Coordinates of C-alpha atoms and ligand atoms in Angstrom, one line a residue:
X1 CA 22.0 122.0 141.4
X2 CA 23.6 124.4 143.4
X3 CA 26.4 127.0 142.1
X4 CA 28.7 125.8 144.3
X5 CA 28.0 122.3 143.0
X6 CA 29.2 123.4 139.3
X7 CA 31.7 126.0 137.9
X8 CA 32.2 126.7 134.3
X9 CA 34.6 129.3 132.6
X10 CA 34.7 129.7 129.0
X11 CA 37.3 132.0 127.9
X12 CA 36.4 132.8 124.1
X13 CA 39.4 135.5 124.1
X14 CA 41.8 132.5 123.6
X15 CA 41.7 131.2 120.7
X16 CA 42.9 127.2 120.6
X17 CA 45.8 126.5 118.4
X18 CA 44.7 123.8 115.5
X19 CA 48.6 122.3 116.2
X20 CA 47.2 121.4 119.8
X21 CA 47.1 117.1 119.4
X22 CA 44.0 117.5 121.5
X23 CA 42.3 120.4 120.0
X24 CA 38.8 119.6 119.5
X25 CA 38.4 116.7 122.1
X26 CA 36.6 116.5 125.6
X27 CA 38.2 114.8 128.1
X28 CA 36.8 114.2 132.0
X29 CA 38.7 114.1 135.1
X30 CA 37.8 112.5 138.3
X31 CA 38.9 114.0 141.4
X32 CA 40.5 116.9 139.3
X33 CA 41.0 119.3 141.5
X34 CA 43.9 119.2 143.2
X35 CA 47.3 117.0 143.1
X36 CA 47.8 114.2 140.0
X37 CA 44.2 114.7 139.2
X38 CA 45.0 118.6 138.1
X39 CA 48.3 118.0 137.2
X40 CA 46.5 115.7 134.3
X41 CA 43.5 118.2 133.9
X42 CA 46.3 120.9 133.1
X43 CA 48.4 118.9 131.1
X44 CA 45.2 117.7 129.2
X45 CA 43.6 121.5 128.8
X46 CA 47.5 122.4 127.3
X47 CA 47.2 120.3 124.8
X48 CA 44.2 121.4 123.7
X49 CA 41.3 119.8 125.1
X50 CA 38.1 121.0 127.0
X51 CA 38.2 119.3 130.4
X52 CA 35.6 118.6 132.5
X53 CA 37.0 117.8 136.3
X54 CA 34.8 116.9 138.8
X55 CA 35.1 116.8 142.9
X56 CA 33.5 115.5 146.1
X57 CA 34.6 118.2 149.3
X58 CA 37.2 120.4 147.3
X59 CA 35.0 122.7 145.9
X60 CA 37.7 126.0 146.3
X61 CA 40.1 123.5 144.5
X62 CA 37.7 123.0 142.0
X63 CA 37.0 126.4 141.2
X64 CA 40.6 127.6 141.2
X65 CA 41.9 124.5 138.8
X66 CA 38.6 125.3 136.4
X67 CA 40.8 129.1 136.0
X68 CA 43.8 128.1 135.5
X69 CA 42.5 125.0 133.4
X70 CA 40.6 128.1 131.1
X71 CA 44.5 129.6 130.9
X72 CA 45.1 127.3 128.1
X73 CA 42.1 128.7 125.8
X74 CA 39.9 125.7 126.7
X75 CA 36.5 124.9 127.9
X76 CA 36.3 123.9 131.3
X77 CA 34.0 122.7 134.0
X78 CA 33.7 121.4 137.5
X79 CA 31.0 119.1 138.6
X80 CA 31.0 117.7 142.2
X81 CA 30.5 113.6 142.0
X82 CA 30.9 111.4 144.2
X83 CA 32.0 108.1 142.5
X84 CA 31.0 105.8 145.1
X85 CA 27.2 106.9 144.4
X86 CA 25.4 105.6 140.7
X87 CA 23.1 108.4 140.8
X88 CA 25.5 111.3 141.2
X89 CA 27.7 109.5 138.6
X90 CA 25.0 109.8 136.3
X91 CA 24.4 113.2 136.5
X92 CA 27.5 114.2 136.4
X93 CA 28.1 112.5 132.8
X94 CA 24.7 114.4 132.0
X95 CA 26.1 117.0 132.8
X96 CA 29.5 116.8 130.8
X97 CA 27.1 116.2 127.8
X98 CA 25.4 119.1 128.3
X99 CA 28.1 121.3 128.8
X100 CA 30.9 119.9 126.7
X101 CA 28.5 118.0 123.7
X102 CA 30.2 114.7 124.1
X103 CA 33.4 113.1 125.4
X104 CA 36.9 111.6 123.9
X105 CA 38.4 111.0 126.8
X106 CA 38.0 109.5 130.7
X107 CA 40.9 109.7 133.2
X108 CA 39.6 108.0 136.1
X109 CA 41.7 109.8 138.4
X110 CA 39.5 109.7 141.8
X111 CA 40.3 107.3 144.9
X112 CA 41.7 107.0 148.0
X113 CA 44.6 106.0 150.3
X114 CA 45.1 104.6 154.1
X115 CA 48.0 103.0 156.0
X116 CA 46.6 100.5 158.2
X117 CA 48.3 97.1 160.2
X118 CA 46.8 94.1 158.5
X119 CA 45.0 93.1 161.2
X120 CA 43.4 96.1 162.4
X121 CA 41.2 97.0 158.9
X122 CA 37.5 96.9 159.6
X123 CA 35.2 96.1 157.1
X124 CA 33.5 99.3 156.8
X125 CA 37.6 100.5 156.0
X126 CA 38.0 97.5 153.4
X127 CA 34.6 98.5 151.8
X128 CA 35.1 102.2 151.5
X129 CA 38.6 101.8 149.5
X130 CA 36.9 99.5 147.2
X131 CA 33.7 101.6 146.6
X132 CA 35.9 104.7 145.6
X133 CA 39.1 102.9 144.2
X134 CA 37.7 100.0 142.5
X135 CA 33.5 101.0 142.2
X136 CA 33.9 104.1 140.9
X137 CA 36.5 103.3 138.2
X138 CA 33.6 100.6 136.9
X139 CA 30.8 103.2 137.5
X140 CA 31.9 106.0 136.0
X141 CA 33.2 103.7 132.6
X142 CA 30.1 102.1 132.6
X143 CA 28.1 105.0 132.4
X144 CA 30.6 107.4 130.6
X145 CA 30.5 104.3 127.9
X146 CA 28.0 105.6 125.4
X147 CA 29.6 109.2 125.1
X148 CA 32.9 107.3 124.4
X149 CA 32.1 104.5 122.1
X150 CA 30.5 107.6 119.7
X151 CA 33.5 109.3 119.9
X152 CA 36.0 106.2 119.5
X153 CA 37.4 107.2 122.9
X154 CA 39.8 106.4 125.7
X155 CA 40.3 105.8 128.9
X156 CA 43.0 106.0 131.2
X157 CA 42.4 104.7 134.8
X158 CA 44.9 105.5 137.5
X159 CA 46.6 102.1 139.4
X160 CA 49.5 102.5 141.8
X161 CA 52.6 100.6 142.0
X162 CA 51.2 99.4 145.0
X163 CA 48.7 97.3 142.9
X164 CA 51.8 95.7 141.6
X165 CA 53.9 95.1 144.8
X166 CA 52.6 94.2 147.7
X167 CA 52.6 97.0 150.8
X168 CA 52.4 95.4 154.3
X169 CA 50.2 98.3 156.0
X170 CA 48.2 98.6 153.1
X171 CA 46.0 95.3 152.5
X172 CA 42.8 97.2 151.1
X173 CA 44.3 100.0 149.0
X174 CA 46.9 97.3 147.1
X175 CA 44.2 94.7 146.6
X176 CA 41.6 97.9 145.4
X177 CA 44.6 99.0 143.1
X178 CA 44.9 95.2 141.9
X179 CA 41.6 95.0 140.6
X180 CA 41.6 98.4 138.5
X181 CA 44.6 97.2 136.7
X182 CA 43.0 93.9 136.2
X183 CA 39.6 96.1 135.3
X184 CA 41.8 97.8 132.7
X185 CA 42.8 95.1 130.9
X186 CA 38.9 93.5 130.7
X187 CA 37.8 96.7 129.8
X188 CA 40.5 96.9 126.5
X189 CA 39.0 93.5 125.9
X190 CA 35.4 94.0 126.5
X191 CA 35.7 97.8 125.1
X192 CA 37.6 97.0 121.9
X193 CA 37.8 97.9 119.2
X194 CA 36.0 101.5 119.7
X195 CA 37.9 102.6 122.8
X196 CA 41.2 101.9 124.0
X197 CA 41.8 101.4 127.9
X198 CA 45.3 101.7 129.7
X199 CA 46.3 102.1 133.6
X200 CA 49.0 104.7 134.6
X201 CA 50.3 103.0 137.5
X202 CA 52.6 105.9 139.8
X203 CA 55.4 104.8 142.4
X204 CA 56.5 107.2 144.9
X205 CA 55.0 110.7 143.7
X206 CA 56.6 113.6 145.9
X207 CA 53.7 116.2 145.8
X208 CA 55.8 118.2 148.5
X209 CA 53.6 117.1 151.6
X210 CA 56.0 118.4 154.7
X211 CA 54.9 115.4 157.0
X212 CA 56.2 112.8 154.3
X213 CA 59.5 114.5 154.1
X214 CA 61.9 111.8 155.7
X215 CA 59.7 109.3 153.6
X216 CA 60.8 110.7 150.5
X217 CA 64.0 111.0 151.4
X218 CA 64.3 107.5 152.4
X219 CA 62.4 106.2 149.7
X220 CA 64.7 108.5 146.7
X221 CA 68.2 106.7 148.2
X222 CA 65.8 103.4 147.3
X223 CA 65.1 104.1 144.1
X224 CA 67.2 103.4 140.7
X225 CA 66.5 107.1 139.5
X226 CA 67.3 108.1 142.8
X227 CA 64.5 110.4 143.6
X228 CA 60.9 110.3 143.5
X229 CA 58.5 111.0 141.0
X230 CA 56.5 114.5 139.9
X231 CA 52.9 115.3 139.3
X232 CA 53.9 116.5 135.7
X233 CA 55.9 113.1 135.2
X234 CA 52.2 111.2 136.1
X235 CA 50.8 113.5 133.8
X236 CA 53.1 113.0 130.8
X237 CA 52.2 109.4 131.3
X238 CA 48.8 109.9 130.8
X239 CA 48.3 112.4 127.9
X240 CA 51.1 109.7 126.3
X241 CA 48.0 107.0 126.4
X242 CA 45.7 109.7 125.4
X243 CA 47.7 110.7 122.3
X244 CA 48.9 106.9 121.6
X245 CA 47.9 104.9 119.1
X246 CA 44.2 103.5 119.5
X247 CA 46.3 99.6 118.8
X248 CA 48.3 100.1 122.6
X249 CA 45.2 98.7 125.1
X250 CA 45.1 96.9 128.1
X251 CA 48.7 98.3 129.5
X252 CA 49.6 98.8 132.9
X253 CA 52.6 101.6 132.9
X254 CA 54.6 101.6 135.9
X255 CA 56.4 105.0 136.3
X256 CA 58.7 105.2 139.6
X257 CA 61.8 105.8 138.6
X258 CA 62.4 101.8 139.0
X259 CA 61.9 101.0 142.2
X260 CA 59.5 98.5 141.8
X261 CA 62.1 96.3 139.2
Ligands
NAP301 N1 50.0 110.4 145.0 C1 50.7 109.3 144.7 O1 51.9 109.2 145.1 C2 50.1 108.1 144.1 C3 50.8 106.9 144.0 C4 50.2 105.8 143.4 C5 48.9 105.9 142.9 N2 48.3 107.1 142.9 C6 46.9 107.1 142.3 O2 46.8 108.3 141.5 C7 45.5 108.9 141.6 C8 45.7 110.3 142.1 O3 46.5 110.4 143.2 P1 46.4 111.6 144.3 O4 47.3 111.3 145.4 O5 46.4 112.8 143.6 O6 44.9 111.3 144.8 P2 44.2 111.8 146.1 O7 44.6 113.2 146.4 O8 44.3 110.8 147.2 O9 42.6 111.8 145.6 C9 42.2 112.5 144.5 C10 40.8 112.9 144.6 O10 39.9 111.8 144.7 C11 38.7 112.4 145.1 N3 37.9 111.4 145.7 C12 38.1 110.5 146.7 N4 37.0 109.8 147.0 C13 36.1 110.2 146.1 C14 34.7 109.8 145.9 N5 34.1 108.9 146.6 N6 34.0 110.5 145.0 C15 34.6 111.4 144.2 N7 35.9 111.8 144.4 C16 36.6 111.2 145.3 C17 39.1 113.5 146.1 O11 38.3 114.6 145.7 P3 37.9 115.8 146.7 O12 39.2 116.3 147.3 O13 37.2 116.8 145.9 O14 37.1 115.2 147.8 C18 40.6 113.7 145.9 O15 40.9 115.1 145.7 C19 44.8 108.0 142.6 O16 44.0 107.1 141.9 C20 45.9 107.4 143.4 O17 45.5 106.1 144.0 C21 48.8 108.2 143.5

């Protein structure tokens, strides 16, 4: 392993507060680096936890997020993974043993998104959205499993309201998004009763991409709350079903402000 394959910062002049509802838990992050994946390593390392984060090509990312995630007086590492592939998923939850001792919590945060007409998806499109969105979900629970179950752990995997509505120019990345929320609620069942497994599901997320601008716009008049959705909102989602109660599994929360009622 390379060092620009793995950054870790301990900051031992910050002293965690015992009042912290994480304090004293691990928690991983796929895809942490940048956008709702760091919004939920941050919100996660506020409250207390050590976070491990890993990425595939945003290694800069990485290693600026693993700073400001060290901020809060946590642990903190970055491991690149690539979710799609069994064997770098199971180093990298080696390698969260090793350098965090164990793990509470799994946000599986990773995936990806295309716009494409209905007719025009290739297979090698349709299998790529699955191997990342729906794959590595499975992968990296599967193997993340016996850290967890010792632990009594949770899981949190990350659906899209477009797994609950169906998006014309998005066949793949709906029907991907489908089957993690339908993932999440095997996994509660199969998983039960030592680790609890919900599904953030986020609507139109406004991560202040200039090209989406009129999007936004257009999509804010449509929406009940009338405007779209932050990364800190998506995050206050999920450390709510990290800090729930271990009884709420198998839930899918929508949060969109309401557009999808
Ligand atoms: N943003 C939204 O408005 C929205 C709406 C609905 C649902 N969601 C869901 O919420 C989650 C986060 O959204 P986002 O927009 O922040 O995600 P994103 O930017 O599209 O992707 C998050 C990260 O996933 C990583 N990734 C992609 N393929 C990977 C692979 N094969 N192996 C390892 N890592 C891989 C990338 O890491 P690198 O950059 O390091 O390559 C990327 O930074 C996703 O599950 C998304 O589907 C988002």
């Amino acid at each position: 392993m390379q060092w620009s394959d793995h950054f870790a910062v301990y900051n031992p002049a910050m002293p965690s507060s015992n009042l912290k509802p994480l304090h004293g838990k691990t928690a991983l992050i796929t895809g942490g680096a940048k956008r709702l994946g760091r919004a939920s390593a941050l919100a996660l390392a506020e409250a207390g936890a050590d976070v491990a984060i890993t990425f595939r090509n945003s290694a800069q990312d990485a290693q600026a997020t693993v700073i400001d995630l060290t901020s809060f007086g946590v642990r903190a590492v970055a491991l690149r993974c690539d979710i799609t592939e069994e064997k770098s998923v199971k180093s990298a939850i080696k390698e969260v043993k090793r350098e965090l001792g164990g793990l509470d919590i799994l946000i599986n945060n990773a995936a990806n998104y295309e716009t494409a007409n209905f007719e025009d998806i290739t297979v090698k499109q349709w299998d790529a959205i699955f191997a990342s969105n729906t794959r590595g979900p499975f992968l990296v629970s599967r193997e993340a499993l016996p850290l967890l179950r010792k632990r009594k752990g949770k899981i949190v995997n990350m659906g899209s309201l477009g797994g609950l509505r169906p998006w014309a120019t998005h066949a793949h990345y709906c029907s991907s998004k489908a089957a993690v929320h339908m993932l999440t609620k095997v996994m509660a069942k199969a998983l039960a009763p030592e680790i609890a497994v919900n599904c953030v599901a986020p609507g139109m997320i406004d991560l202040g991409e200039k090209a989406a601008t009129s999007f936004f716009k257009k999509m804010a008049k449509q929406t009940p709350m009338l405007r779209n959705g932050t990364g800190e909102e998506i995050a206050a989602a999920v450390l709510f079903f990290v800090t729930a109660p271990h009884f709420i599994t198998g839930q899918i929360l929508a949060v969109d402000g309401g557009i999808g009622l």
